[in-house]
Coordinates of C-alpha atoms in Angstrom, one line a residue:
M1 CA -13.4 -12.3 2.6
K2 CA -15.3 -10.1 4.7
T3 CA -18.3 -11.6 6.3
K4 CA -19.0 -12.5 9.8
F5 CA -20.0 -16.4 10.8
S6 CA -23.8 -15.6 10.8
S7 CA -23.6 -15.0 6.9
L8 CA -21.2 -17.9 6.2
F9 CA -23.9 -20.3 4.9
C10 CA -25.1 -17.9 2.3
L11 CA -21.6 -17.2 1.1
Y12 CA -20.6 -20.9 0.7
L13 CA -23.5 -21.0 -1.7
V14 CA -22.3 -18.1 -3.6
G15 CA -18.9 -20.2 -4.1
A16 CA -20.5 -23.4 -4.8
A17 CA -20.3 -23.4 -8.6
L18 CA -16.6 -22.4 -8.2
L19 CA -15.0 -25.3 -6.4
A20 CA -12.7 -26.5 -9.2
A21 CA -9.4 -25.0 -9.7
P22 CA -9.7 -20.8 -10.3
A23 CA -11.0 -20.1 -13.8
R24 CA -9.8 -17.4 -15.9
V25 CA -12.2 -14.4 -16.9
K26 CA -12.6 -13.4 -20.1
A27 CA -10.7 -9.6 -20.7
Q28 CA -13.0 -6.7 -20.5
S29 CA -12.0 -3.4 -22.1
V30 CA -12.7 0.0 -20.4
S31 CA -12.4 2.8 -22.5
N32 CA -9.9 5.7 -21.1
E33 CA -12.5 8.3 -22.6
T34 CA -15.9 9.5 -21.0
Y35 CA -18.7 6.8 -20.7
A36 CA -22.2 6.7 -20.2
E37 CA -24.0 6.3 -16.9
L38 CA -27.0 3.8 -16.8
P39 CA -30.4 5.2 -16.6
D40 CA -31.9 6.4 -13.2
P41 CA -34.3 3.4 -11.9
K42 CA -36.6 5.8 -10.2
P43 CA -38.8 8.2 -11.8
V44 CA -37.7 11.5 -12.6
D45 CA -39.2 14.6 -10.7
H46 CA -40.1 16.7 -13.6
S47 CA -41.8 19.3 -11.3
S48 CA -38.6 20.1 -9.6
W49 CA -37.3 21.4 -13.3
T50 CA -40.5 22.9 -14.2
A51 CA -40.2 25.0 -10.9
L52 CA -37.1 26.6 -12.0
K53 CA -36.4 29.7 -14.3
P54 CA -34.7 28.2 -17.2
G55 CA -31.0 28.5 -16.9
T56 CA -28.0 26.9 -15.5
Y57 CA -27.2 27.0 -11.7
I58 CA -23.9 26.8 -9.9
S59 CA -23.1 26.7 -6.2
F60 CA -21.0 25.2 -3.5
A61 CA -22.9 22.1 -1.8
D62 CA -22.1 19.6 0.9
K63 CA -20.1 16.9 0.5
G64 CA -21.9 14.7 3.0
I65 CA -24.9 14.5 0.9
R66 CA -25.7 12.4 -2.2
Y67 CA -27.6 14.7 -4.8
A68 CA -29.8 13.3 -7.2
K69 CA -29.1 13.3 -10.8
N70 CA -32.7 14.1 -12.3
S71 CA -33.8 16.2 -9.6
A72 CA -33.1 20.0 -9.3
P73 CA -31.4 20.3 -5.9
Q74 CA -33.5 22.4 -3.2
L75 CA -30.6 24.6 -1.9
A76 CA -30.0 28.3 -1.5
I77 CA -27.1 29.2 -4.1
V78 CA -23.7 29.6 -2.2
K79 CA -21.0 31.3 -4.3
N80 CA -18.2 31.3 -1.4
W81 CA -16.6 28.6 0.4
A82 CA -13.8 28.6 3.1
A83 CA -11.9 25.9 4.8
K84 CA -8.8 25.6 7.4
A85 CA -6.1 23.2 7.1
W86 CA -2.8 22.2 8.2
K87 CA 0.3 22.2 6.0
G88 CA 0.5 18.9 3.9
D89 CA -3.3 18.6 4.6
K90 CA -6.0 18.2 1.9
V91 CA -9.2 19.9 1.9
Q92 CA -12.2 18.9 -0.2
T93 CA -15.9 20.1 -0.9
E94 CA -18.4 19.7 -3.4
F95 CA -20.3 22.2 -5.6
L96 CA -23.0 21.4 -8.0
M97 CA -24.1 22.7 -11.7
W98 CA -27.7 21.9 -12.5
T99 CA -29.1 23.2 -15.8
T100 CA -32.4 22.9 -17.6
A101 CA -30.6 23.1 -21.1
P102 CA -27.6 21.0 -22.4
V103 CA -24.0 22.2 -21.5
K104 CA -22.0 20.6 -24.3
K105 CA -18.6 20.9 -22.7
L106 CA -18.4 21.4 -18.8
N107 CA -14.9 22.1 -17.8
F108 CA -13.1 24.6 -15.4
E109 CA -10.6 27.0 -15.4
Y110 CA -8.7 27.7 -11.8
A111 CA -5.9 29.9 -10.9
P112 CA -3.2 29.7 -8.1
L113 CA -4.3 30.3 -4.8
Q114 CA -2.7 33.9 -3.3
D115 CA -2.7 35.2 0.0
G116 CA -2.0 38.7 -1.0
K117 CA 1.4 38.8 0.5
G118 CA 3.3 37.3 -2.6
H119 CA 2.8 33.5 -1.3
T120 CA 1.1 31.1 -3.8
I121 CA -0.1 27.7 -3.8
T122 CA -0.1 26.6 -7.7
A123 CA -3.0 25.4 -9.6
N124 CA -1.3 21.9 -9.8
N125 CA -2.5 21.5 -6.2
I126 CA -6.0 22.3 -7.1
K127 CA -8.6 19.6 -8.8
A128 CA -12.1 19.7 -10.0
N129 CA -13.3 16.3 -10.8
F130 CA -16.7 15.3 -12.1
V131 CA -18.6 13.1 -9.7
R132 CA -20.2 10.2 -11.8
Y133 CA -23.3 8.3 -11.0
V134 CA -23.2 4.5 -10.4
I135 CA -26.1 2.0 -9.6
T136 CA -26.4 1.0 -5.8
D137 CA -29.1 -0.9 -3.8
E138 CA -29.9 -1.2 -0.1
L139 CA -29.7 -3.1 2.8
S140 CA -31.8 -6.3 3.3
G141 CA -33.2 -6.9 7.1
G142 CA -30.6 -4.5 8.5
S143 CA -27.7 -6.2 6.9
G144 CA -25.5 -6.1 3.6
C145 CA -24.6 -9.8 3.5
G146 CA -26.6 -12.2 1.4
I147 CA -29.0 -9.8 0.1
P148 CA -31.5 -11.0 -2.4
K149 CA -32.1 -10.0 -6.0
G150 CA -34.5 -7.4 -6.8
L151 CA -34.1 -4.9 -4.2
D152 CA -34.9 -1.3 -4.8
S153 CA -31.8 0.4 -6.7
S154 CA -31.1 3.7 -7.5
L155 CA -28.4 6.2 -9.0
V156 CA -25.9 7.7 -6.6
A157 CA -23.0 9.9 -7.1
D158 CA -19.7 8.3 -6.4
V159 CA -16.9 8.0 -9.1
I160 CA -14.6 10.9 -9.0
D161 CA -13.8 10.8 -12.8
N162 CA -10.7 11.9 -14.3
Q163 CA -11.9 13.6 -17.3
T164 CA -11.2 17.4 -18.3
S165 CA -14.6 17.9 -19.6
I166 CA -18.0 16.3 -20.1
A167 CA -21.3 16.8 -22.0
V168 CA -24.3 17.5 -19.5
S169 CA -28.0 17.0 -20.7
A170 CA -31.0 19.2 -19.9
N171 CA -32.7 18.7 -16.3
T172 CA -29.5 17.3 -14.8
V173 CA -27.2 17.8 -11.7
Q174 CA -23.8 17.4 -12.1
P175 CA -21.7 17.4 -8.8
V176 CA -17.8 18.5 -9.0
W177 CA -15.2 17.3 -6.2
L178 CA -13.1 20.4 -5.6
S179 CA -9.7 19.2 -3.5
V180 CA -6.7 21.3 -2.6
V181 CA -3.3 19.9 -1.5
L182 CA -1.6 21.9 1.0
P183 CA 2.1 21.7 0.4
R184 CA 4.2 21.1 3.4
E185 CA 6.4 24.1 2.7
A186 CA 3.3 26.5 2.5
I187 CA 3.6 29.6 4.5
A188 CA 0.7 30.0 7.1
G189 CA -2.0 32.3 6.3
S190 CA -5.1 32.9 4.0
Y191 CA -5.4 32.2 0.6
N192 CA -7.8 32.9 -2.1
G193 CA -9.0 31.2 -5.2
T194 CA -11.6 31.1 -7.9
I195 CA -13.0 28.5 -10.2
K196 CA -14.8 29.4 -13.5
V197 CA -17.0 27.1 -14.7
K198 CA -17.2 27.0 -18.3
D199 CA -19.3 25.6 -21.3
G200 CA -16.3 25.2 -23.9
S201 CA -14.6 28.6 -23.9
N202 CA -17.7 30.5 -22.5
T203 CA -17.6 31.1 -18.9
I204 CA -21.1 30.2 -17.2
G205 CA -20.2 30.8 -13.8
E206 CA -17.6 31.4 -11.1
L207 CA -17.2 30.4 -7.5
K208 CA -14.8 31.9 -5.0
Y209 CA -13.4 30.0 -2.1
K210 CA -10.6 30.8 0.7
V211 CA -8.2 28.2 2.2
S212 CA -6.5 29.1 5.8
V213 CA -3.2 27.5 6.1
L214 CA -2.6 26.9 9.9
N215 CA 0.8 26.9 11.5
R216 CA 0.8 23.2 12.0
A217 CA 1.9 20.1 9.7
L218 CA 0.9 16.7 9.3
P219 CA 3.5 14.3 9.1
Q220 CA 4.6 12.7 5.8
V221 CA 2.5 9.9 4.6
K222 CA 5.6 7.3 5.5
D223 CA 5.3 8.6 8.9
W224 CA 1.9 8.3 9.5
K225 CA 0.9 5.8 12.4
F226 CA -2.7 4.7 11.2
R227 CA -2.4 1.3 10.0
L228 CA -4.5 1.1 6.6
D229 CA -5.0 -2.1 5.0
L230 CA -7.0 -2.3 2.1
W231 CA -6.7 -5.5 0.4
Q232 CA -5.6 -5.6 -3.3
N233 CA -6.4 -7.9 -5.9
P234 CA -4.1 -7.7 -8.7
Y235 CA -6.0 -10.3 -10.8
S236 CA -8.7 -7.9 -11.0
V237 CA -6.6 -5.3 -13.0
A238 CA -5.2 -7.8 -15.1
R239 CA -8.9 -8.7 -16.5
V240 CA -10.1 -5.4 -16.8
Y241 CA -7.2 -4.1 -18.7
G242 CA -6.9 -7.6 -20.6
V243 CA -3.4 -8.5 -19.8
K244 CA -1.5 -11.5 -18.7
P245 CA -1.1 -11.6 -14.6
W246 CA 2.4 -10.6 -13.5
S247 CA 3.6 -9.3 -16.8
A248 CA 5.6 -6.4 -17.4
K249 CA 2.3 -4.8 -18.8
H250 CA 0.4 -5.6 -15.6
M251 CA 2.7 -4.2 -13.4
E252 CA 2.9 -0.9 -15.3
I253 CA -0.8 -0.9 -15.4
M254 CA -0.9 -1.5 -11.6
K255 CA 1.5 1.1 -10.5
P256 CA -0.7 4.2 -10.4
Y257 CA -3.4 2.3 -8.6
M258 CA -1.0 1.1 -5.8
Q259 CA 0.8 4.2 -5.6
M260 CA -2.7 6.2 -4.9
L261 CA -3.2 3.2 -2.2
A262 CA 0.4 4.3 -0.8
N263 CA -0.6 8.0 -0.9
G264 CA -3.5 7.2 1.6
G265 CA -1.0 5.5 4.1
Q266 CA -1.5 1.8 3.1
K267 CA 0.8 -0.3 5.2
T268 CA 0.4 -4.0 4.3
I269 CA 0.7 -5.9 1.2
T270 CA -2.0 -8.7 0.3
A271 CA -0.4 -11.7 -0.6
T272 CA -2.1 -14.8 -1.5
I273 CA -0.1 -18.1 -0.8
I274 CA -2.7 -20.6 -2.0
A275 CA -5.3 -20.5 -5.0
D276 CA -8.8 -19.0 -4.1
P277 CA -8.4 -18.5 -0.3
W278 CA -11.8 -17.1 -0.3
N279 CA -13.8 -19.8 -2.3
G280 CA -14.7 -17.8 -5.3
Q281 CA -16.2 -14.6 -3.6
T282 CA -14.9 -12.2 -5.9
Y283 CA -15.5 -11.7 -9.9
D284 CA -12.0 -12.3 -10.4
I285 CA -10.7 -15.1 -8.3
Y286 CA -7.2 -14.7 -6.5
D287 CA -4.8 -17.5 -7.8
S288 CA -1.6 -18.5 -5.7
M289 CA 1.5 -16.0 -6.0
I290 CA 3.3 -19.2 -5.1
K291 CA 3.4 -22.2 -7.2
W292 CA 3.2 -25.5 -5.3
T293 CA 4.4 -28.5 -7.3
K294 CA 4.5 -32.0 -6.0
K295 CA 7.5 -34.0 -7.8
K296 CA 7.0 -37.8 -8.9
N297 CA 9.1 -38.7 -6.2
G298 CA 6.7 -37.2 -3.9
S299 CA 8.7 -34.2 -2.8
W300 CA 7.7 -30.6 -3.2
T301 CA 9.0 -27.5 -4.6
Y302 CA 7.8 -23.9 -4.2
D303 CA 8.2 -21.3 -6.7
Y304 CA 8.3 -17.9 -5.3
T305 CA 8.9 -15.9 -8.4
N306 CA 5.2 -14.1 -8.4
F307 CA 5.6 -13.7 -4.6
D308 CA 8.9 -12.1 -4.9
K309 CA 7.8 -9.9 -7.7
W310 CA 4.6 -8.6 -5.9
V311 CA 6.4 -7.8 -2.9
S312 CA 9.4 -6.2 -4.3
Y313 CA 7.1 -4.0 -6.4
M314 CA 4.8 -2.9 -3.5
S315 CA 7.6 -2.4 -1.2
A316 CA 9.3 0.2 -3.8
L317 CA 5.8 2.2 -3.6
G318 CA 6.2 2.6 0.1
I319 CA 3.9 -0.3 1.0
N320 CA 6.2 -2.2 3.3
K321 CA 5.1 -2.4 6.9
L322 CA 3.5 -6.0 6.6
I323 CA 3.1 -8.8 4.2
N324 CA -0.1 -10.6 5.0
C325 CA -0.2 -14.2 3.3
Y326 CA -3.6 -15.7 3.1
S327 CA -4.6 -18.1 4.0
M328 CA -3.6 -21.4 5.7
I329 CA -7.5 -21.9 6.5
P330 CA -9.4 -21.1 3.2
W331 CA -13.0 -21.1 3.2
N332 CA -13.3 -24.4 1.2
L333 CA -10.4 -26.1 3.0
K334 CA -9.1 -27.3 -0.7
F335 CA -5.3 -26.6 -1.2
Y336 CA -4.7 -26.7 -5.1
Y337 CA -1.1 -27.7 -6.6
D338 CA 0.4 -29.3 -9.8
D339 CA 1.0 -32.7 -9.7
E340 CA 4.0 -33.5 -11.7
L341 CA 2.8 -37.3 -12.1
T342 CA -0.2 -36.5 -13.8
G343 CA 0.6 -33.2 -15.4
K344 CA -2.4 -31.8 -13.8
T345 CA -3.7 -29.0 -11.3
T346 CA -5.4 -31.1 -8.4
F347 CA -6.1 -30.4 -5.0
I348 CA -6.5 -31.9 -1.5
T349 CA -9.0 -31.2 1.1
A350 CA -7.7 -31.2 4.5
E351 CA -9.1 -29.7 8.0
P352 CA -6.7 -28.1 10.7
G353 CA -5.6 -30.6 13.3
S354 CA -5.6 -33.7 10.7
A355 CA -2.4 -35.4 9.8
E356 CA -2.9 -34.4 5.9
Y357 CA -3.2 -31.0 6.9
A358 CA 0.4 -30.9 9.1
A359 CA 1.9 -32.8 6.1
H360 CA 0.9 -30.5 3.9
W361 CA 1.9 -27.4 5.3
K362 CA 4.7 -28.1 7.7
P363 CA 7.5 -28.4 4.9
M364 CA 5.9 -25.7 2.9
L365 CA 6.4 -23.1 5.9
A366 CA 9.6 -24.3 6.6
N367 CA 10.9 -23.7 3.3
F368 CA 8.9 -20.5 3.0
A369 CA 10.7 -19.2 6.2
K370 CA 13.9 -19.7 4.7
H371 CA 12.9 -18.0 1.8
L372 CA 11.6 -15.1 3.5
K373 CA 15.0 -14.9 5.7
Q374 CA 17.1 -14.9 2.8
K375 CA 14.8 -11.8 1.1
G376 CA 15.1 -10.1 4.3
W377 CA 11.4 -10.2 4.8
F378 CA 10.8 -12.7 7.2
G379 CA 10.0 -10.0 10.3
K380 CA 7.5 -8.3 8.4
T381 CA 5.3 -11.4 7.0
T382 CA 2.4 -12.7 9.0
I383 CA 0.7 -16.1 8.0
A384 CA -2.9 -14.6 7.7
M385 CA -6.2 -16.0 8.2
D386 CA -9.6 -14.5 7.8
E387 CA -12.7 -15.3 10.0
R388 CA -11.7 -18.6 11.2
P389 CA -13.1 -20.1 14.4
M390 CA -10.9 -20.3 17.5
E391 CA -10.7 -23.9 17.4
A392 CA -9.1 -24.0 13.8
M393 CA -7.0 -21.0 14.6
Q394 CA -5.5 -23.0 17.4
K395 CA -4.6 -25.8 15.5
A396 CA -3.1 -23.7 12.4
I397 CA -1.0 -21.9 15.1
A398 CA 0.6 -25.1 16.4
V399 CA 1.6 -26.2 12.8
I400 CA 2.9 -22.5 12.0
K401 CA 5.2 -22.5 15.3
S402 CA 6.2 -26.0 14.9
A403 CA 7.9 -25.1 11.4
D404 CA 9.3 -22.0 12.7
K405 CA 8.4 -20.6 16.2
D406 CA 9.4 -17.1 15.0
F407 CA 6.7 -16.8 12.4
K408 CA 4.2 -13.9 12.8
I409 CA 0.4 -14.6 12.6
S410 CA -2.3 -12.4 11.6
L411 CA -6.0 -12.6 12.0
A412 CA -9.0 -10.8 10.9
G413 CA -12.3 -11.7 12.7
N414 CA -13.8 -12.2 15.8
Y415 CA -11.9 -11.6 19.1
H416 CA -10.6 -14.8 21.1
P417 CA -8.9 -13.7 24.2
Q418 CA -7.6 -17.1 24.5
I419 CA -5.4 -16.7 21.5
Q420 CA -4.7 -12.9 21.2
K421 CA -1.1 -13.1 22.7
D422 CA -0.2 -15.6 19.6
I423 CA -1.7 -12.9 17.2
F424 CA 1.0 -10.2 16.0
D425 CA -1.5 -8.5 13.6
Y426 CA -5.0 -8.8 15.2
C427 CA -8.1 -7.3 13.4
I428 CA -11.3 -7.7 15.1
A429 CA -14.9 -7.1 13.8
S430 CA -16.1 -3.5 14.6
G431 CA -19.0 -4.9 16.6
Q432 CA -16.5 -7.0 18.9
V433 CA -15.3 -5.7 22.5
I434 CA -11.7 -5.9 23.5
T435 CA -10.8 -4.2 26.5
D436 CA -8.7 -1.1 26.8
E437 CA -6.3 -3.1 29.4
V438 CA -5.5 -5.7 26.4
L439 CA -5.3 -2.9 24.0
Q440 CA -2.5 -1.2 25.9
A441 CA -0.8 -4.4 26.6
R442 CA -0.5 -5.3 23.1
K443 CA 0.6 -1.8 22.1
A444 CA 3.3 -2.1 24.6
G445 CA 4.4 -5.6 23.1
G446 CA 4.5 -4.3 20.0
L447 CA 1.5 -5.9 18.7
N448 CA -1.0 -4.5 16.0
T449 CA -4.8 -4.2 16.8
T450 CA -6.9 -2.8 14.3
Y451 CA -10.9 -3.3 13.4
Y452 CA -12.9 -3.8 10.2
T453 CA -16.2 -3.4 8.9
C454 CA -17.9 -5.4 6.4
C455 CA -21.2 -6.4 4.8
T456 CA -22.6 -7.0 8.2
E457 CA -22.6 -3.6 9.6
A458 CA -25.6 -1.4 8.3
Y459 CA -23.4 1.4 9.9
P460 CA -20.8 2.6 9.9
N461 CA -19.7 1.6 6.5
T462 CA -18.6 2.4 2.9
F463 CA -21.4 1.1 0.6
T464 CA -22.2 3.3 -2.4
F465 CA -25.5 4.0 -0.6
S466 CA -23.8 4.7 3.0
P467 CA -24.0 8.6 3.9
P468 CA -20.5 9.6 2.9
A469 CA -19.3 10.9 5.9
E470 CA -19.2 7.4 7.4
S471 CA -16.1 6.7 5.5
A472 CA -14.4 9.8 7.4
W473 CA -16.1 8.7 10.8
L474 CA -13.9 5.3 10.6
G475 CA -10.8 7.0 11.1
L476 CA -12.1 8.8 14.2
Y477 CA -13.8 6.0 15.8
A478 CA -10.4 4.2 15.5
A479 CA -8.6 7.0 17.4
N480 CA -11.3 6.8 20.0
K481 CA -11.1 3.3 20.8
G482 CA -7.5 3.0 20.7
F483 CA -7.0 0.9 17.7
D484 CA -4.0 1.2 15.3
G485 CA -5.8 1.1 12.0
Y486 CA -8.5 -0.4 9.8
L487 CA -9.1 -3.2 7.5
R488 CA -11.3 -3.4 4.5
W489 CA -11.4 -6.6 2.4
A490 CA -11.5 -4.8 -1.0
Y491 CA -9.6 -2.0 -2.5
N492 CA -10.4 -3.1 -6.3
C493 CA -12.2 -6.0 -6.4
W494 CA -13.9 -5.0 -9.3
S495 CA -17.3 -6.4 -10.5
K496 CA -18.3 -7.0 -14.1
N497 CA -19.1 -3.3 -14.9
P498 CA -17.9 -1.2 -12.1
L499 CA -17.8 1.9 -13.4
Q500 CA -21.9 1.8 -14.0
D501 CA -23.1 -0.8 -11.3
T502 CA -21.6 -1.4 -8.2
R503 CA -23.8 -4.2 -7.3
F504 CA -22.2 -7.5 -6.9
G505 CA -23.5 -11.1 -5.8
S506 CA -25.0 -11.3 -2.5
W507 CA -23.3 -8.2 -1.2
S508 CA -24.4 -4.6 -0.8
A509 CA -23.4 -2.3 -3.6
G510 CA -19.8 -1.0 -3.3
D511 CA -18.7 -3.8 -0.8
A512 CA -16.1 -5.2 -3.2
F513 CA -14.2 -2.2 -4.2
L514 CA -13.5 1.5 -3.1
V515 CA -11.7 2.7 -6.3
Y516 CA -12.8 2.5 -10.2
P517 CA -11.0 1.5 -13.1
R518 CA -8.9 4.0 -15.4
L519 CA -7.5 5.4 -12.0
R520 CA -10.8 6.9 -10.9
S521 CA -11.0 7.5 -7.1
S522 CA -14.5 7.7 -5.2
V523 CA -16.1 10.1 -2.7
R524 CA -15.9 7.1 -0.2
Y525 CA -12.1 6.6 -0.7
E526 CA -11.4 10.2 -0.3
L527 CA -13.3 10.6 2.9
L528 CA -11.9 7.4 4.3
I529 CA -8.5 9.0 3.6
A530 CA -9.8 12.3 5.3
G531 CA -10.7 10.3 8.6
I532 CA -7.1 9.0 8.5
R533 CA -5.7 12.6 8.2
D534 CA -7.8 13.4 11.0
Y535 CA -6.4 10.1 13.3
E536 CA -2.9 11.7 12.5
K537 CA -3.8 15.2 13.5
I538 CA -4.9 13.6 16.9
Q539 CA -1.9 11.7 17.5
V540 CA 0.4 14.9 16.8
L541 CA -2.0 17.3 19.3
R542 CA -2.0 14.1 21.9
N543 CA 1.4 14.0 21.7
E544 CA 2.0 17.7 22.3
F545 CA -0.4 18.3 25.1
Q546 CA 1.2 15.3 26.8
R547 CA 4.6 17.1 26.5
K548 CA 3.4 20.4 27.5
N549 CA 1.3 19.1 30.0
Q550 CA -1.8 21.1 28.9
T551 CA -4.1 18.8 30.4
D552 CA -7.2 20.8 30.0
K553 CA -6.5 20.4 26.1
L554 CA -6.0 16.8 26.4
D555 CA -9.4 16.7 28.5
Q556 CA -11.0 18.4 25.4
L557 CA -9.8 16.2 22.7
N558 CA -10.6 12.9 24.7
K559 CA -14.2 14.5 25.4
L560 CA -14.4 15.2 21.4
L561 CA -13.6 11.5 20.6
K562 CA -15.8 10.1 23.1
D563 CA -18.6 10.5 20.8
F564 CA -17.2 8.3 18.0
E565 CA -19.0 5.3 19.4
I566 CA -21.2 2.8 17.2
D567 CA -23.9 2.9 19.4
R568 CA -24.1 6.7 19.2
L569 CA -23.8 6.6 15.6
K570 CA -27.2 6.6 13.7
T571 CA -28.0 6.6 9.8
G572 CA -27.1 10.2 9.0
N573 CA -25.6 11.9 11.8
A574 CA -22.1 11.0 10.9
K575 CA -21.6 14.1 8.9
E576 CA -22.4 16.3 11.8
M577 CA -20.1 14.5 14.0
V578 CA -17.3 14.4 11.6
T579 CA -17.8 18.0 10.5
H580 CA -17.7 19.1 14.4
A581 CA -14.7 17.1 15.2
E582 CA -12.6 18.8 12.3
Q583 CA -13.7 22.3 13.4
V584 CA -12.2 21.2 16.8
L585 CA -9.0 19.9 15.5
N586 CA -8.6 22.7 13.4
A587 CA -9.1 25.2 16.1
F588 CA -6.5 23.8 18.6

């Protein structure tokens, strides 16, 4: 998965107990109703509450700040909020309710947005969701890889819940995520709205807000240029919901999760063509979507049933630009298959460059190419590898091209100039340097170049303890550097109890997933997509300024983006950078 070479040894240790054929994890039931958060590991600041006049407080807050659950926030009460947006855009903010007395049934009532001229944005476009608290941890030695047990932990607000009401205890802070989707057909103008905060049927407060719809429009999601690649784990969904992988029920349950991903601009299907390509790094181990069988006479057959089902399913949801197939170079170099002679699942161990490796892969790849061409998928399929050394990649590339010279290849890992022309879909580690000349040449040649962050980076990142704005910062960084998009290794590799505790294994909390069970989004995911919308605005503006020869505006846009360099980013200042960028983008 997503770790750099410096941390490989600790990751191999994580998977050491999982070197046998992939195991099945016992199903876990997750209630669709509200659930209890874990206690705060940190002491409660009682003095912050005793200093307050008893009562309930409601105020808009800063979505870039993670407010503590058990300490009264130190902020001035703000009852009004204003935002600007393009047509087809989405605006988001946060407000807080904190109380010295229990609130039995916190809920909301909001009316349509009105511009005073007869134009309306319906209440269906408005959502107010509770932000729930999860356990997080911290970095160890400046990295989130190979972290030891016993790190300081705390509660942070991240889960965007889908419940319509919730009970709030006394001396508790309850954040709420407010979002408004602007229809593409909206009439430009200023729209006013209110949200009533209620305890049951009793109104306990009211907030007012204004959204100014600008006379610009975002492209439809299907036309977004940004190549988002968040790896999907269908096996995690099957375990959490207790259903058989690839059953009709499994496919039904996964649909809204994958639709949410498609709505965020996801372009790539994550397919596994061998079992356990990442040596047991996830709570739910990836199985092979292709069944390899060695016949009694020594020949091979390949069953593509689940692969075809997955690709067709995802394509129908609009995720259809690439099919990245992992991996010809698994982390443990083990290749599992069913042996018809023994009636058992077994494996071979083979290194790239060996005769055994070529003999195992070349027939399969030739067969796979034929199957993909029959399905009409060959042109958008890549044979994908993850953080493999250049020498191993060169040997694998030779085998791939010997099976079919037109196979596309994908690599997420360190940048190797010697092989970059062979890599159709190259995702480089965020700390790697690729020249603008190479980037432009790759773009001109129709090759994709993206970047990723993983557990290695202290910042920018999407851990549950990362400053929330860093998620949005990622899209603006891609725009500055000329990358086509961004990759992260885990959309939904859920841990044992993800709704309460985001820690997992030897990785920093939140590293393994960006969304939560029962179709719950997160602050991190919402802001990641917000940054992608900013990327799309930049493409629209840049094209317009170039077409109209508005060099002054183009220079202003380029100057804005130049600030988005990792060496200029410090923990905590992403919020100011992103806020300023959004103000400028909405002012053109």
